[in-house]
Amino acid sequence: MTGILYGVGVGPGAPDLMTLRAARLIEGADVVAYPTLAGAASFARAIAADLIAPDAQEIVMDVPMSVERAPAQAAYDKGAAEIAAALDAGRDVVCLCEGDPFFYGSFMYLFARLAERYRVEIVPGVTSVTACAARARMPLAARNERLTVLPGPLPEDELRARIEGAESVVIMKVGRHLAKIKGVIDALGLTEGAVYVERATLPEEVVLPLADAPEKAPYFSMILLTKGADPWL
């Protein structure tokens, strides 16, 4: 009998925001898999570090930092093959994913490679979007309002068009695109309603009005914007 692959969301950063199910699976795991980026330490593993058994096998998928898709695809191919070998040996594998596995999560690339051959279970996690909204004390949507989630690397013209047609906006993957995004929001006259959040739920967390945001942003940063279309009370 083959093992079960678990895609486990470990939340946005604070270890105590992991679900009880996620913690239970990680504590009992014989094999733990997770991605790293260009040889750096794994953020997902750092969140769950205190739960991983000392004798657990760890499958590390090192994903190169490149705009080309081929190197990353090769890394996930290699990781999927190692996970498949453990599953074929009858061992369950717990794959750690920052936030939620199916919300901009790296686990979806493994799911695409393995789901047809093996039993796969998904354990949802607290997303960075909801964590940032909580830390910014900023409700995102109510009643019939629409919430639009945009990736920061989008071209400037597309960002402008999508923000113009939205009611409540979350912009993820801000990082090196901060100046461009701030320029778009400012040109639309919406800066006053925007909040910048960096490393939400971690000790080094930063929450500021977008107008006061730093010149440079890390990858783990986000901008929240509401236009006040619908009062919450």
CSV table of C-alpha atoms in Angstrom, one decimal:
chain,number,residue,atom,x,y,z
A,1,MET,CA,0.0,0.0,0.0
A,2,THR,CA,1.3,3.4,-0.9
A,3,GLY,CA,1.6,6.3,1.5
A,4,ILE,CA,-0.6,9.4,1.7
A,5,LEU,CA,0.7,12.8,0.6
A,6,TYR,CA,-0.5,15.7,2.8
A,7,GLY,CA,-0.3,19.3,1.6
A,8,VAL,CA,-0.2,21.2,4.9
A,9,GLY,CA,-0.7,24.9,5.2
A,10,VAL,CA,1.4,26.2,8.1
A,11,GLY,CA,0.0,29.7,8.1
A,12,PRO,CA,1.5,33.2,7.6
A,13,GLY,CA,4.4,33.0,10.0
A,14,ALA,CA,3.4,32.8,13.7
A,15,PRO,CA,3.7,29.1,14.7
A,16,ASP,CA,0.6,29.4,16.9
A,17,LEU,CA,-1.5,30.3,13.8
A,18,MET,CA,-1.1,26.7,12.5
A,19,THR,CA,-4.3,24.6,12.7
A,20,LEU,CA,-4.5,21.7,15.1
A,21,ARG,CA,-4.7,19.3,12.2
A,22,ALA,CA,-1.5,20.7,10.7
A,23,ALA,CA,0.3,20.5,14.0
A,24,ARG,CA,-0.8,16.9,14.6
A,25,LEU,CA,0.3,15.8,11.1
A,26,ILE,CA,3.7,17.4,11.3
A,27,GLU,CA,4.4,16.0,14.8
A,28,GLY,CA,3.7,12.5,13.5
A,29,ALA,CA,5.4,12.8,10.2
A,30,ASP,CA,8.2,10.3,9.3
A,31,VAL,CA,8.9,12.3,6.1
A,32,VAL,CA,8.6,16.0,5.8
A,33,ALA,CA,9.0,17.9,2.5
A,34,TYR,CA,9.3,21.6,1.8
A,35,PRO,CA,10.7,24.1,-0.8
A,36,THR,CA,13.5,26.5,-0.3
A,37,LEU,CA,14.4,29.4,-2.5
A,38,ALA,CA,17.8,29.6,-4.1
A,39,GLY,CA,19.5,27.8,-1.2
A,40,ALA,CA,18.0,30.0,1.5
A,41,ALA,CA,16.4,28.6,4.7
A,42,SER,CA,12.9,27.4,4.3
A,43,PHE,CA,10.3,29.8,5.8
A,44,ALA,CA,7.7,27.0,5.9
A,45,ARG,CA,10.1,24.8,7.8
A,46,ALA,CA,11.0,27.6,10.2
A,47,ILE,CA,7.3,28.0,11.1
A,48,ALA,CA,7.0,24.3,11.9
A,49,ALA,CA,10.5,23.6,13.2
A,50,ASP,CA,9.5,22.8,16.8
A,51,LEU,CA,7.1,20.1,15.6
A,52,ILE,CA,9.4,18.2,13.3
A,53,ALA,CA,10.8,15.0,14.8
A,54,PRO,CA,14.6,14.9,15.0
A,55,ASP,CA,14.7,11.6,13.1
A,56,ALA,CA,12.2,12.6,10.4
A,57,GLN,CA,13.5,12.4,6.8
A,58,GLU,CA,13.5,15.8,5.1
A,59,ILE,CA,13.0,16.2,1.4
A,60,VAL,CA,14.3,19.7,0.4
A,61,MET,CA,13.2,21.1,-2.9
A,62,ASP,CA,15.6,24.0,-3.8
A,63,VAL,CA,13.9,26.3,-6.3
A,64,PRO,CA,16.2,28.6,-8.2
A,65,MET,CA,15.5,32.3,-8.2
A,66,SER,CA,14.9,32.9,-11.9
A,67,VAL,CA,12.2,34.4,-14.1
A,68,GLU,CA,12.6,31.4,-16.4
A,69,ARG,CA,10.1,28.6,-15.6
A,70,ALA,CA,12.3,25.7,-16.6
A,71,PRO,CA,14.7,25.6,-13.6
A,72,ALA,CA,11.8,25.8,-11.1
A,73,GLN,CA,9.9,23.1,-13.0
A,74,ALA,CA,13.0,20.9,-12.8
A,75,ALA,CA,13.2,21.4,-9.1
A,76,TYR,CA,9.6,20.4,-8.6
A,77,ASP,CA,10.1,17.4,-10.9
A,78,LYS,CA,13.0,16.2,-8.7
A,79,GLY,CA,11.1,16.8,-5.5
A,80,ALA,CA,8.1,15.0,-6.8
A,81,ALA,CA,10.2,12.0,-7.7
A,82,GLU,CA,11.7,11.9,-4.1
A,83,ILE,CA,8.3,12.2,-2.6
A,84,ALA,CA,6.9,9.4,-4.9
A,85,ALA,CA,9.7,7.1,-3.8
A,86,ALA,CA,8.7,7.6,-0.1
A,87,LEU,CA,5.0,7.1,-1.0
A,88,ASP,CA,5.8,3.9,-2.9
A,89,ALA,CA,7.6,2.6,0.1
A,90,GLY,CA,4.4,3.0,2.1
A,91,ARG,CA,5.5,6.1,4.0
A,92,ASP,CA,3.2,9.1,4.4
A,93,VAL,CA,4.7,12.5,3.4
A,94,VAL,CA,3.8,15.8,5.0
A,95,CYS,CA,4.6,18.7,2.6
A,96,LEU,CA,4.8,22.1,4.3
A,97,CYS,CA,3.5,25.2,2.6
A,98,GLU,CA,3.5,28.8,3.8
A,99,GLY,CA,0.0,30.1,4.2
A,100,ASP,CA,-2.5,27.9,2.4
A,101,PRO,CA,-1.4,25.2,-0.1
A,102,PHE,CA,-3.9,26.2,-2.8
A,103,PHE,CA,-3.7,30.0,-2.5
A,104,TYR,CA,-0.6,30.9,-4.4
A,105,GLY,CA,1.0,27.9,-2.7
A,106,SER,CA,4.0,26.0,-4.0
A,107,PHE,CA,2.2,22.7,-3.2
A,108,MET,CA,0.0,23.0,-6.2
A,109,TYR,CA,3.0,22.2,-8.4
A,110,LEU,CA,3.5,18.9,-6.6
A,111,PHE,CA,-0.2,18.2,-6.6
A,112,ALA,CA,-0.2,18.5,-10.4
A,113,ARG,CA,2.6,15.9,-10.6
A,114,LEU,CA,1.3,13.4,-8.0
A,115,ALA,CA,-2.4,13.6,-7.5
A,116,GLU,CA,-3.3,11.2,-10.3
A,117,ARG,CA,-1.1,8.4,-8.8
A,118,TYR,CA,-1.4,8.9,-5.1
A,119,ARG,CA,-3.9,9.7,-2.4
A,120,VAL,CA,-3.4,13.4,-1.6
A,121,GLU,CA,-5.1,15.3,1.2
A,122,ILE,CA,-5.0,19.1,1.6
A,123,VAL,CA,-4.9,20.8,5.0
A,124,PRO,CA,-5.9,24.5,4.5
A,125,GLY,CA,-4.0,27.2,6.4
A,126,VAL,CA,-4.4,30.8,7.5
A,127,THR,CA,-3.5,32.9,4.4
A,128,SER,CA,-1.3,35.9,4.4
A,129,VAL,CA,-4.3,37.9,3.1
A,130,THR,CA,-6.4,37.3,6.2
A,131,ALA,CA,-3.4,37.6,8.5
A,132,CYS,CA,-2.5,41.0,7.0
A,133,ALA,CA,-6.1,42.2,7.3
A,134,ALA,CA,-6.2,41.1,10.9
A,135,ARG,CA,-3.0,42.8,11.8
A,136,ALA,CA,-4.0,46.0,9.9
A,137,ARG,CA,-7.4,45.9,11.6
A,138,MET,CA,-8.9,46.4,8.2
A,139,PRO,CA,-12.0,44.5,7.2
A,140,LEU,CA,-11.7,43.5,3.5
A,141,ALA,CA,-15.3,43.0,2.3
A,142,ALA,CA,-18.8,43.0,3.5
A,143,ARG,CA,-22.2,42.0,2.1
A,144,ASN,CA,-22.0,42.1,-1.7
A,145,GLU,CA,-18.6,43.8,-2.0
A,146,ARG,CA,-16.1,42.1,-4.3
A,147,LEU,CA,-12.5,41.3,-3.1
A,148,THR,CA,-9.9,41.5,-5.8
A,149,VAL,CA,-6.5,39.9,-5.2
A,150,LEU,CA,-3.7,41.0,-7.5
A,151,PRO,CA,0.0,40.0,-7.8
A,152,GLY,CA,2.4,42.9,-7.7
A,153,PRO,CA,4.4,41.9,-10.7
A,154,LEU,CA,1.5,42.7,-13.1
A,155,PRO,CA,2.2,45.4,-15.6
A,156,GLU,CA,1.4,49.0,-14.5
A,157,ASP,CA,-1.5,49.4,-17.0
A,158,GLU,CA,-3.1,46.2,-15.9
A,159,LEU,CA,-2.8,47.0,-12.2
A,160,ARG,CA,-4.4,50.4,-12.8
A,161,ALA,CA,-7.3,48.9,-14.8
A,162,ARG,CA,-8.0,46.2,-12.2
A,163,ILE,CA,-7.8,48.5,-9.2
A,164,GLU,CA,-10.1,51.0,-10.9
A,165,GLY,CA,-12.8,48.4,-11.4
A,166,ALA,CA,-12.4,46.9,-7.9
A,167,GLU,CA,-14.1,47.7,-4.5
A,168,SER,CA,-11.6,46.1,-2.1
A,169,VAL,CA,-8.1,45.1,-3.2
A,170,VAL,CA,-5.2,43.0,-1.9
A,171,ILE,CA,-1.9,43.3,-3.7
A,172,MET,CA,0.5,40.5,-3.0
A,173,LYS,CA,4.2,39.9,-3.9
A,174,VAL,CA,4.9,43.5,-3.5
A,175,GLY,CA,8.7,43.3,-2.9
A,176,ARG,CA,10.7,45.1,-5.6
A,177,HIS,CA,7.5,46.3,-7.3
A,178,LEU,CA,6.6,48.7,-4.4
A,179,ALA,CA,7.4,51.9,-6.2
A,180,LYS,CA,5.4,51.0,-9.2
A,181,ILE,CA,2.4,50.0,-7.1
A,182,LYS,CA,2.5,53.1,-5.0
A,183,GLY,CA,2.6,55.2,-8.1
A,184,VAL,CA,-0.5,53.5,-9.5
A,185,ILE,CA,-2.5,53.9,-6.3
A,186,ASP,CA,-1.4,57.5,-5.9
A,187,ALA,CA,-2.3,58.4,-9.5
A,188,LEU,CA,-5.8,56.9,-8.8
A,189,GLY,CA,-6.1,59.1,-5.7
A,190,LEU,CA,-6.5,56.1,-3.4
A,191,THR,CA,-3.4,56.3,-1.2
A,192,GLU,CA,-5.3,57.5,1.8
A,193,GLY,CA,-7.3,54.2,1.9
A,194,ALA,CA,-4.3,51.9,1.5
A,195,VAL,CA,-2.3,50.1,4.2
A,196,TYR,CA,1.2,48.5,3.8
A,197,VAL,CA,1.9,45.3,5.8
A,198,GLU,CA,5.3,43.6,6.0
A,199,ARG,CA,6.0,40.2,7.6
A,200,ALA,CA,2.6,39.9,9.2
A,201,THR,CA,2.4,38.0,12.5
A,202,LEU,CA,6.2,37.9,12.9
A,203,PRO,CA,8.2,39.8,15.6
A,204,GLU,CA,9.6,42.1,12.9
A,205,GLU,CA,6.1,42.9,11.5
A,206,VAL,CA,5.5,46.4,10.1
A,207,VAL,CA,2.0,47.9,9.6
A,208,LEU,CA,1.9,51.5,8.1
A,209,PRO,CA,-0.3,53.7,6.0
A,210,LEU,CA,0.9,53.2,2.4
A,211,ALA,CA,2.0,56.9,2.3
A,212,ASP,CA,4.5,56.1,5.1
A,213,ALA,CA,5.8,52.8,3.6
A,214,PRO,CA,9.6,52.3,3.2
A,215,GLU,CA,11.3,52.8,-0.1
A,216,LYS,CA,12.1,49.1,-0.3
A,217,ALA,CA,9.9,46.1,0.6
A,218,PRO,CA,10.6,42.4,1.2
A,219,TYR,CA,8.9,39.6,-0.7
A,220,PHE,CA,6.6,39.0,2.3
A,221,SER,CA,4.8,42.3,2.1
A,222,MET,CA,1.3,43.3,1.0
A,223,ILE,CA,-0.9,46.3,0.3
A,224,LEU,CA,-4.6,46.4,1.4
A,225,LEU,CA,-6.9,48.9,-0.2
A,226,THR,CA,-10.6,49.5,0.4
A,227,LYS,CA,-12.6,52.2,-1.3
A,228,GLY,CA,-15.3,52.4,1.4
A,229,ALA,CA,-18.1,51.4,-1.0
A,230,ASP,CA,-20.1,49.7,1.7
A,231,PRO,CA,-20.1,50.6,5.5
A,232,TRP,CA,-19.6,47.6,7.8
A,233,LEU,CA,-22.1,48.7,10.5
